[in-house]
GROMACS .gro file of C-alpha atoms in nm:
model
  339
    1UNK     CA    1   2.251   2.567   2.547
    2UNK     CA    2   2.159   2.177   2.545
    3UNK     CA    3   1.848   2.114   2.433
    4UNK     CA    4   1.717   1.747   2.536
    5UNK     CA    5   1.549   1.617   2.271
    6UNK     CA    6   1.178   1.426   2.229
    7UNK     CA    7   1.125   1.206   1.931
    8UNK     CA    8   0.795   1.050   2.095
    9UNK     CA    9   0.499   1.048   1.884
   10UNK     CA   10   0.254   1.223   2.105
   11UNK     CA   11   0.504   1.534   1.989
   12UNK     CA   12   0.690   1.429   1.735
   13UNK     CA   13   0.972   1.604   1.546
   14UNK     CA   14   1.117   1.614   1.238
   15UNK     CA   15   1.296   1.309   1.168
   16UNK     CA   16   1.614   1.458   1.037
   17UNK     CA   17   1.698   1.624   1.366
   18UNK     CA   18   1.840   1.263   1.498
   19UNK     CA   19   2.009   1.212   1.157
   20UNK     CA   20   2.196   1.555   1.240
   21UNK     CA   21   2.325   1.397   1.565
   22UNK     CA   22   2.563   1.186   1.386
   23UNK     CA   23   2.586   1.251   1.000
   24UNK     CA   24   2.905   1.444   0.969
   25UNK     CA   25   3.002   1.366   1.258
   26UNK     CA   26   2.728   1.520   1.449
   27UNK     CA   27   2.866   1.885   1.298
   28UNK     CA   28   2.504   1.988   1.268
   29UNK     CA   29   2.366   1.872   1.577
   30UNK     CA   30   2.111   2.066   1.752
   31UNK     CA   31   2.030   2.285   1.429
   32UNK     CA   32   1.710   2.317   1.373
   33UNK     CA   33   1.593   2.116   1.698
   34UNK     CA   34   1.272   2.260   1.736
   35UNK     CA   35   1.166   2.157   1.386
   36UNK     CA   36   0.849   1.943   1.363
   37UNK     CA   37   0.692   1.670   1.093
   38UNK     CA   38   0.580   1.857   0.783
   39UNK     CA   39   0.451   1.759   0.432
   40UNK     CA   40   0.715   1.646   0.125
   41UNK     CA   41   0.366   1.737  -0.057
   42UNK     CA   42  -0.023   1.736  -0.102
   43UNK     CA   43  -0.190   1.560  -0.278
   44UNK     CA   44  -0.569   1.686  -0.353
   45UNK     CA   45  -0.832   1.396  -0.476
   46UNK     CA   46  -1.131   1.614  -0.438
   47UNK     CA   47  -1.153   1.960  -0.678
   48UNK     CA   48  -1.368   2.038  -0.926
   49UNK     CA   49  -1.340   2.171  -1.259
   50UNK     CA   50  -1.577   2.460  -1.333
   51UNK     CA   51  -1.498   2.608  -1.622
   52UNK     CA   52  -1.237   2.589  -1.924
   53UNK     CA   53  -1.352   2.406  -2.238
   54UNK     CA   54  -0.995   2.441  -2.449
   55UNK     CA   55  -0.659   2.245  -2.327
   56UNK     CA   56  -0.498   2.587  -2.307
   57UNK     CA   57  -0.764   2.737  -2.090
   58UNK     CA   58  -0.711   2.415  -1.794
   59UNK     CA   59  -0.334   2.473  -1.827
   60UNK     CA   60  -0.376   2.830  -1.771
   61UNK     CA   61  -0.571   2.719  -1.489
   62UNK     CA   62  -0.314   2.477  -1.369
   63UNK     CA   63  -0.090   2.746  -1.341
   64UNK     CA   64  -0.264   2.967  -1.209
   65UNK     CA   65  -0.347   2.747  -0.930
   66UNK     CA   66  -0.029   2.615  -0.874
   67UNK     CA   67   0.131   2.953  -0.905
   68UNK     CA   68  -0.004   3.041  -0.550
   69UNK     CA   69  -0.065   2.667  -0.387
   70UNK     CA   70   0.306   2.536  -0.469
   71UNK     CA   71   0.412   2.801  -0.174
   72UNK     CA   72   0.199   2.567   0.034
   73UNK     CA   73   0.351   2.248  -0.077
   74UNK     CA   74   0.089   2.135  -0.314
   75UNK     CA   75   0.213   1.915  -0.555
   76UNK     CA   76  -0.040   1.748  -0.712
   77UNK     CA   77  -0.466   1.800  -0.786
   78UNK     CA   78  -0.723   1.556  -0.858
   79UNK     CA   79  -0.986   1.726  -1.058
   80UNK     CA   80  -1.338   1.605  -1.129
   81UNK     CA   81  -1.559   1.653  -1.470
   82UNK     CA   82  -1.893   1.494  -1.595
   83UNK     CA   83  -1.838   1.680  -1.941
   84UNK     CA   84  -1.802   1.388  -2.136
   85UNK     CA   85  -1.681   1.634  -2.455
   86UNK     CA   86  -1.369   1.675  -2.284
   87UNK     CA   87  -1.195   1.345  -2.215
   88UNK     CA   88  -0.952   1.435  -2.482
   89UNK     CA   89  -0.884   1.791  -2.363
   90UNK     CA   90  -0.809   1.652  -1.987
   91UNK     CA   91  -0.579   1.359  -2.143
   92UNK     CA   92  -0.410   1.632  -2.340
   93UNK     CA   93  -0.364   1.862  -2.031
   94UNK     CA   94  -0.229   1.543  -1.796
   95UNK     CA   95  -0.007   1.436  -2.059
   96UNK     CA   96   0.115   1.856  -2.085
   97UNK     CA   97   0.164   1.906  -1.703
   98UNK     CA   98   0.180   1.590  -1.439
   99UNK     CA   99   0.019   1.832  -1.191
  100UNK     CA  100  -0.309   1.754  -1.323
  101UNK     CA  101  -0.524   1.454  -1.295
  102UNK     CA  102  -0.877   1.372  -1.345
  103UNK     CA  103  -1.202   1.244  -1.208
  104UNK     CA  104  -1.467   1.141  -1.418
  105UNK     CA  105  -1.818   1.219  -1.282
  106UNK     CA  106  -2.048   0.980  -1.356
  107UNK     CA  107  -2.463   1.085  -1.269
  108UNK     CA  108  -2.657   0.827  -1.158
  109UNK     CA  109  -2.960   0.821  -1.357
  110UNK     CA  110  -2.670   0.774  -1.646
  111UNK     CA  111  -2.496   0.496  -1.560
  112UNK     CA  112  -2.256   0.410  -1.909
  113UNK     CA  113  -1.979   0.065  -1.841
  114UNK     CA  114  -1.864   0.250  -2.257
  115UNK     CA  115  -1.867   0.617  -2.137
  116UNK     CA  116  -1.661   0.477  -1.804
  117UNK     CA  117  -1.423   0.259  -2.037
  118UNK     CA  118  -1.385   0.589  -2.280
  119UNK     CA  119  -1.309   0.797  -1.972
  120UNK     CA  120  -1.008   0.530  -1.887
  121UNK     CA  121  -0.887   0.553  -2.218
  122UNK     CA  122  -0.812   0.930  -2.186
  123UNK     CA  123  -0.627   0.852  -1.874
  124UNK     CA  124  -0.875   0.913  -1.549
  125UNK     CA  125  -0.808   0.786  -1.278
  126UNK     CA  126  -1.117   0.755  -1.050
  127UNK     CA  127  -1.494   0.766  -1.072
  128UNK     CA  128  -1.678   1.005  -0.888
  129UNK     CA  129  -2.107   0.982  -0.785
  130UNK     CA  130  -2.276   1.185  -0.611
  131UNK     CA  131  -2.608   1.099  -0.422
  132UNK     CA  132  -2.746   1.490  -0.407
  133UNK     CA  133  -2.991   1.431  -0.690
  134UNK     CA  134  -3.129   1.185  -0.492
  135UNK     CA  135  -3.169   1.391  -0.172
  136UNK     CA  136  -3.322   1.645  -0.436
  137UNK     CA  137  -3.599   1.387  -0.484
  138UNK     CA  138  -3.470   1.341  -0.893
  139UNK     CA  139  -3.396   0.974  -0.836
  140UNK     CA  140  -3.457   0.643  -0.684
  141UNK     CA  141  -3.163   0.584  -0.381
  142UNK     CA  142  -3.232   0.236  -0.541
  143UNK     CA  143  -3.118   0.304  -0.873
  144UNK     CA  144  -2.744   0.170  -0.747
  145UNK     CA  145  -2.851  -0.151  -0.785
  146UNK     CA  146  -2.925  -0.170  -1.160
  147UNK     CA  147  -2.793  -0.382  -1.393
  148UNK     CA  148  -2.607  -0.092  -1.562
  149UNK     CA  149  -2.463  -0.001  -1.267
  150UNK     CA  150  -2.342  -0.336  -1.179
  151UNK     CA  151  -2.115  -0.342  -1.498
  152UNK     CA  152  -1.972   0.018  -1.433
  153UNK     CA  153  -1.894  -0.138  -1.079
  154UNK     CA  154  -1.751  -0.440  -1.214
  155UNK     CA  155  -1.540  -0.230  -1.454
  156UNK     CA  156  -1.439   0.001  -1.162
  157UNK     CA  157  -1.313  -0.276  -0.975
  158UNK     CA  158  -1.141  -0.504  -1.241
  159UNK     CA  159  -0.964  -0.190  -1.387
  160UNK     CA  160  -0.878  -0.096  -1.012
  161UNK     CA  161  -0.969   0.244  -1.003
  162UNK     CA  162  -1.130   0.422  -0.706
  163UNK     CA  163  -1.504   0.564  -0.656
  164UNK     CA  164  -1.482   0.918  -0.449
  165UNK     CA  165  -1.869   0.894  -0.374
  166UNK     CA  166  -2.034   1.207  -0.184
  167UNK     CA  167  -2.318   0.953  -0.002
  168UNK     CA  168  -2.507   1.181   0.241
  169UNK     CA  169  -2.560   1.511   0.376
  170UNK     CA  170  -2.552   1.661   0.732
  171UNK     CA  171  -2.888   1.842   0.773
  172UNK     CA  172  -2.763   2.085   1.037
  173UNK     CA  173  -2.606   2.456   0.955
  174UNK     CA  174  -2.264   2.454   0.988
  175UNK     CA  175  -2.134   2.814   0.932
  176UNK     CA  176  -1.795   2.719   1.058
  177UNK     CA  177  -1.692   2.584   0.698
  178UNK     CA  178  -1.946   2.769   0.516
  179UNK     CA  179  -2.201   2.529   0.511
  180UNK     CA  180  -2.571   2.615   0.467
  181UNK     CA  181  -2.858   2.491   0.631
  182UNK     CA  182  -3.014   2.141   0.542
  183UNK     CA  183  -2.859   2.168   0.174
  184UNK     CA  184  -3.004   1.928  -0.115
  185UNK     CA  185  -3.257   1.769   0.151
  186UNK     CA  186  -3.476   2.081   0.185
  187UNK     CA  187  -3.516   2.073  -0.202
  188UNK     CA  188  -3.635   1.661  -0.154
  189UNK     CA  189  -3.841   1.725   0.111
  190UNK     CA  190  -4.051   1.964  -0.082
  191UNK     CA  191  -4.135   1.681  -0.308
  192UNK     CA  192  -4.220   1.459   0.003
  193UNK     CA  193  -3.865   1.241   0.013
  194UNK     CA  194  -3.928   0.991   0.292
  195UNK     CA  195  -3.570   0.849   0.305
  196UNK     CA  196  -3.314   0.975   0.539
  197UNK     CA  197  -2.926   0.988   0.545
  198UNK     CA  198  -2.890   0.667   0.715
  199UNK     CA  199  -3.080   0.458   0.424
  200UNK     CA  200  -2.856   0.617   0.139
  201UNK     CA  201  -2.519   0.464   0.439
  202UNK     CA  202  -2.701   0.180   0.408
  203UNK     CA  203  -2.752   0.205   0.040
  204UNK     CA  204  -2.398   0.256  -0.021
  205UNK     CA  205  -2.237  -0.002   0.261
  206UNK     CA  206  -2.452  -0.251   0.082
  207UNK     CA  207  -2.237  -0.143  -0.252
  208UNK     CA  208  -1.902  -0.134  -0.106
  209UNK     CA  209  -1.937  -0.531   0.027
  210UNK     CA  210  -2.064  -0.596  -0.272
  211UNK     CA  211  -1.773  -0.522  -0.429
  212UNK     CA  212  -1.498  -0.628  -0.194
  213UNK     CA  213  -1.212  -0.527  -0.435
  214UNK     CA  214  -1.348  -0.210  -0.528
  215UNK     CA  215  -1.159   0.069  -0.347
  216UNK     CA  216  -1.482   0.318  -0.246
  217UNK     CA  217  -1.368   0.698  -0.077
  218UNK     CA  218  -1.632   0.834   0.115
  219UNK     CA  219  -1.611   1.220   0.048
  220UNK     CA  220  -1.668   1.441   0.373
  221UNK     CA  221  -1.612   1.145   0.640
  222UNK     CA  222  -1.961   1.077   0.492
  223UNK     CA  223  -2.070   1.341   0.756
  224UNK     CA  224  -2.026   1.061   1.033
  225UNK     CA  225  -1.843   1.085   1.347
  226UNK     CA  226  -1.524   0.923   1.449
  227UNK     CA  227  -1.730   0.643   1.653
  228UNK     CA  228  -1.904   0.502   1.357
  229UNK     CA  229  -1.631   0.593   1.107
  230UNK     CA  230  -1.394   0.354   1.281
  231UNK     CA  231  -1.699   0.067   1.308
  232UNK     CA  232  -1.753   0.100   0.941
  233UNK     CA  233  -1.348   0.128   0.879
  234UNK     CA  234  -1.326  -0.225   1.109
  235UNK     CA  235  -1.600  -0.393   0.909
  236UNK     CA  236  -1.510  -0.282   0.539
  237UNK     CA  237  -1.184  -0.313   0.421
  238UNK     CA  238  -1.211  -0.127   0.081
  239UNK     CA  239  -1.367   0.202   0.226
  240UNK     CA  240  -1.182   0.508   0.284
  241UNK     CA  241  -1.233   0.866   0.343
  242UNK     CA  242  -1.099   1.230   0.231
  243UNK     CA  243  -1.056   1.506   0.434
  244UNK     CA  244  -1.243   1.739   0.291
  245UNK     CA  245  -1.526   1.998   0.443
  246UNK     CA  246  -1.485   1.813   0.798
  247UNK     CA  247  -1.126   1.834   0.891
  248UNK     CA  248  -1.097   2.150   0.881
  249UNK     CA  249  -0.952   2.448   1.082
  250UNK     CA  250  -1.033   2.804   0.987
  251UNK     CA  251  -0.726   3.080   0.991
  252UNK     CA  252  -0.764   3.219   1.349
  253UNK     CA  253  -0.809   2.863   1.505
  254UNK     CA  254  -0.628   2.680   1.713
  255UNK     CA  255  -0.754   2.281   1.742
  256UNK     CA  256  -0.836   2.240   2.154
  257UNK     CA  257  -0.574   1.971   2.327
  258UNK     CA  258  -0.855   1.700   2.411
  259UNK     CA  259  -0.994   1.707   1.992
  260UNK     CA  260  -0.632   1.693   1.903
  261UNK     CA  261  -0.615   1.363   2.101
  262UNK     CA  262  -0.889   1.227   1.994
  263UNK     CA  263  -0.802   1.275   1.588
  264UNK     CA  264  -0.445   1.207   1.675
  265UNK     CA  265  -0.562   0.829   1.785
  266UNK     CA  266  -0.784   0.844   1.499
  267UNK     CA  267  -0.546   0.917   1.280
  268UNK     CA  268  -0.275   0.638   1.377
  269UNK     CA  269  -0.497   0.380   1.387
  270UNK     CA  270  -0.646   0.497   1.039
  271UNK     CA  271  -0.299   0.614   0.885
  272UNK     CA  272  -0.384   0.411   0.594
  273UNK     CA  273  -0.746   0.477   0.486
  274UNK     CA  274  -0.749   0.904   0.499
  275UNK     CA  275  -0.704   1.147   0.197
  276UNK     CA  276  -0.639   1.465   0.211
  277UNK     CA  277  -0.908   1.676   0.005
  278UNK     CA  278  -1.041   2.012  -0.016
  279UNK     CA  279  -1.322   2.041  -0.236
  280UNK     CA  280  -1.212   2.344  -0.423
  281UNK     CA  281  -1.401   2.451  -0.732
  282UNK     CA  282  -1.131   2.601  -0.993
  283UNK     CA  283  -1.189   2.778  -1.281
  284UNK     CA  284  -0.977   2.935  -1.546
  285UNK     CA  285  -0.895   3.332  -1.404
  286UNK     CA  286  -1.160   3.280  -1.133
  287UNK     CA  287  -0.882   3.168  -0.882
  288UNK     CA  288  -0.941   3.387  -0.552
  289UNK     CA  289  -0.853   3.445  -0.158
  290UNK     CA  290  -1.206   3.211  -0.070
  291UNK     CA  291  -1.022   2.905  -0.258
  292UNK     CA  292  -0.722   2.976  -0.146
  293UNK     CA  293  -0.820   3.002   0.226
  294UNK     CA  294  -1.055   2.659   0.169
  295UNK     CA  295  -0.715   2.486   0.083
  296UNK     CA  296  -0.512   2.623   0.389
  297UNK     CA  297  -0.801   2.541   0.652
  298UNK     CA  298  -0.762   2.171   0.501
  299UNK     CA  299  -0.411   2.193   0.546
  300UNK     CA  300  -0.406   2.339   0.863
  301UNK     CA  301  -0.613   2.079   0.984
  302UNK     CA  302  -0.396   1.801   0.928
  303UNK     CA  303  -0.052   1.991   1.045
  304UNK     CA  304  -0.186   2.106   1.380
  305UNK     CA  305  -0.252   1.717   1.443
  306UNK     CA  306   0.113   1.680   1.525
  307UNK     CA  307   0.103   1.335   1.343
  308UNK     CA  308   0.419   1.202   1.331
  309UNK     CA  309   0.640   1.237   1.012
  310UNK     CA  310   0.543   0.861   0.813
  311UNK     CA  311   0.157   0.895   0.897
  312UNK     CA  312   0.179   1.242   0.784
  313UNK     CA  313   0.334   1.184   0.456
  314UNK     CA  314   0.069   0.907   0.411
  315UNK     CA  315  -0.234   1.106   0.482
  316UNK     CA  316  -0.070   1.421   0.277
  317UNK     CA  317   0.030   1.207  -0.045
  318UNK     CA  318   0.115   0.820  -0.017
  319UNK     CA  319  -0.272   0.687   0.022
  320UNK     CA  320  -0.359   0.916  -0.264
  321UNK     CA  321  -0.022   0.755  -0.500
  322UNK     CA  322  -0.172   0.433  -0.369
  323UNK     CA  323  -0.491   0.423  -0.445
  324UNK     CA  324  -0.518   0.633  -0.759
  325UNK     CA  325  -0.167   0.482  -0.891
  326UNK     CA  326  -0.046   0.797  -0.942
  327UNK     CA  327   0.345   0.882  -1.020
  328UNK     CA  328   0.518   1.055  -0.721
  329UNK     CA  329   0.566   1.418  -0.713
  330UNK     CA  330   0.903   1.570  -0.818
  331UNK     CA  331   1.084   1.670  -0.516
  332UNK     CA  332   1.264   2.007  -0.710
  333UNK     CA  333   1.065   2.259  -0.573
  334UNK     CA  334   1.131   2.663  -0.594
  335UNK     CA  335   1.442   2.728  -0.423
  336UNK     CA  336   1.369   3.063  -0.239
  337UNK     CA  337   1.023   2.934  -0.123
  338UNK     CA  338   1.022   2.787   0.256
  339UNK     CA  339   0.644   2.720   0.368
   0.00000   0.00000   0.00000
């Protein structure tokens, strides 16, 4: 039976199916026609490491993770730490398994240019704040304009490493990804907070001009919608977003045909500035079905899209490599596994 072919991008297929036309001698053609775009690999920038104080006990955990999430075509994790006692352990574990990278979490009444240049020394590759503290009511949303924090800035930039900043907070429940209501605000209000999500945008905009060369990821889609996200994507140059918490499809979903479009011209025209993250919190032996599932709804996200096959290997891996400068993934992969 002849199957006519589409290669058009609103649904795209997999780009080896027109290579089979021809290469030897078109022996092949038609295999496989139905294939569509899917992922060399993922790579993760947003997980967090919560737990495992020994090098042996984050391998373990490495494994343990991968053991399950290389099925899925994971290939490489970004994890995050503000335990300053083990920058040698997580330069010890990169340099044992190049699955593994690392985040350091910097708080933001403790702003440290040394701590940050230590933190590069033992290999991270990315700074990471986070404004819930703030929310909370335990700090000024001022405090990013310090002198202190200029030079960990400065050093951010000049040693080109990226800032994966979690800015604001939606306010609204949001049981669909397992969000409660109003989270970290409720806490602030309590202690009579006056400032609202759009002065700590505002707050943080002000940062990323600031510091034009100074790649800054806004973690969540910075709980924006597409409208705004592509203003602020039009107007700043060095700000980017993961994937995580808001691009998200849960198991027994299907994404509707008129949201597809409207991500799927999102996408395109953003190819360049989304990463794909999930948020996971890993621990040594406390890997389960809840973080497993987080990780697939992320993924599942992003493949019912239908993006074409480049922007999907940019959004899956090549931003991340990018920005990060990480090495690319190994392409051997376990030989009786097909997801």
């Amino acid at each position: 039976m002849k199957r006519e072919l589409s290669y058009d991008e609103k649904y795209p297929h997999s780009p080896f199916i027109k290579e089979r036309e021809t290469l030897d001698n078109g022996f092949s053609r038609g295999w496989g026609f139905h294939f569509q775009p899917s992922e060399e690999y993922w790579v993760d920038v947003h997980n967090h490491l919560c737990g495992g104080k020994k090098v042996n006990d984050v391998l373990r955990m490495v494994d343990q993770w991968f053991s399950i999430l290389d099925a899925y075509r994971l290939g490489k994790s970004l994890f995050i730490s503000d335990d300053t006692s083990l920058f040698e352990v997580l330069k010890a574990v990169k340099e044992a398994d190049n699955r593994f990278e690392w985040l350091y979490y910097m708080t933001h009444d403790k702003p440290d240019e040394k701590m940050l240049e230590k933190a590069l020394e033992n290999k991270a590759v990315g700074l990471k704040l986070h404004n819930a503290p703030i929310m909370k009511g335990e700090g000024d949303p001022q405090c990013w304009f310090s002198d202190e924090w200029d030079r960990v800035f400065r050093l951010a930039e000049s040693a080109g490493i990226p800032v994966l900043w979690h800015v604001t907070q939606r306010v609204s429940y949001s049981p669909y990804h397992g969000g409660g209501y109003n989270p970290y605000w409720s806490e602030g209000q309590q202690k009579g907070v006056k400032f609202t999500n759009e002065d700590l945008l505002e707050i943080f905009l002000k940062i990323v001009k600031k510091y034009p060369k100074l790649k800054v990821i806004g973690a969540h889609q910075l709980h924006i919608g597409l409208e705004r996200l592509s203003q602020l994507f039009d107007e700043y140059e060095n700000l980017y977003i993961d994937s995580s918490c808001g691009f998200y499809v849960r198991w027994a979903d299907t994404l509707y045909e008129e949201d597809r479009q409207v991500y799927w011209d999102f996408f395109l025209k953003y190819r360049d500035r989304i990463l794909f993250g999930t948020d996971s919190g890993v621990a040594p032996d406390m890997i389960d079905e809840y973080l497993v599932q987080g990780f697939l709804c992320h993924a599942r996200f992003i493949l019912q899209l239908r993006l074409p096959y480049d922007v999907l290997q940019q959004v899956a891996f090549k931003n991340a490599e990018k920005l990060f400068k990480l090495e690319p993934v190994s392409s051997a992969r376990r030989g009786n596994v097909r997801p």
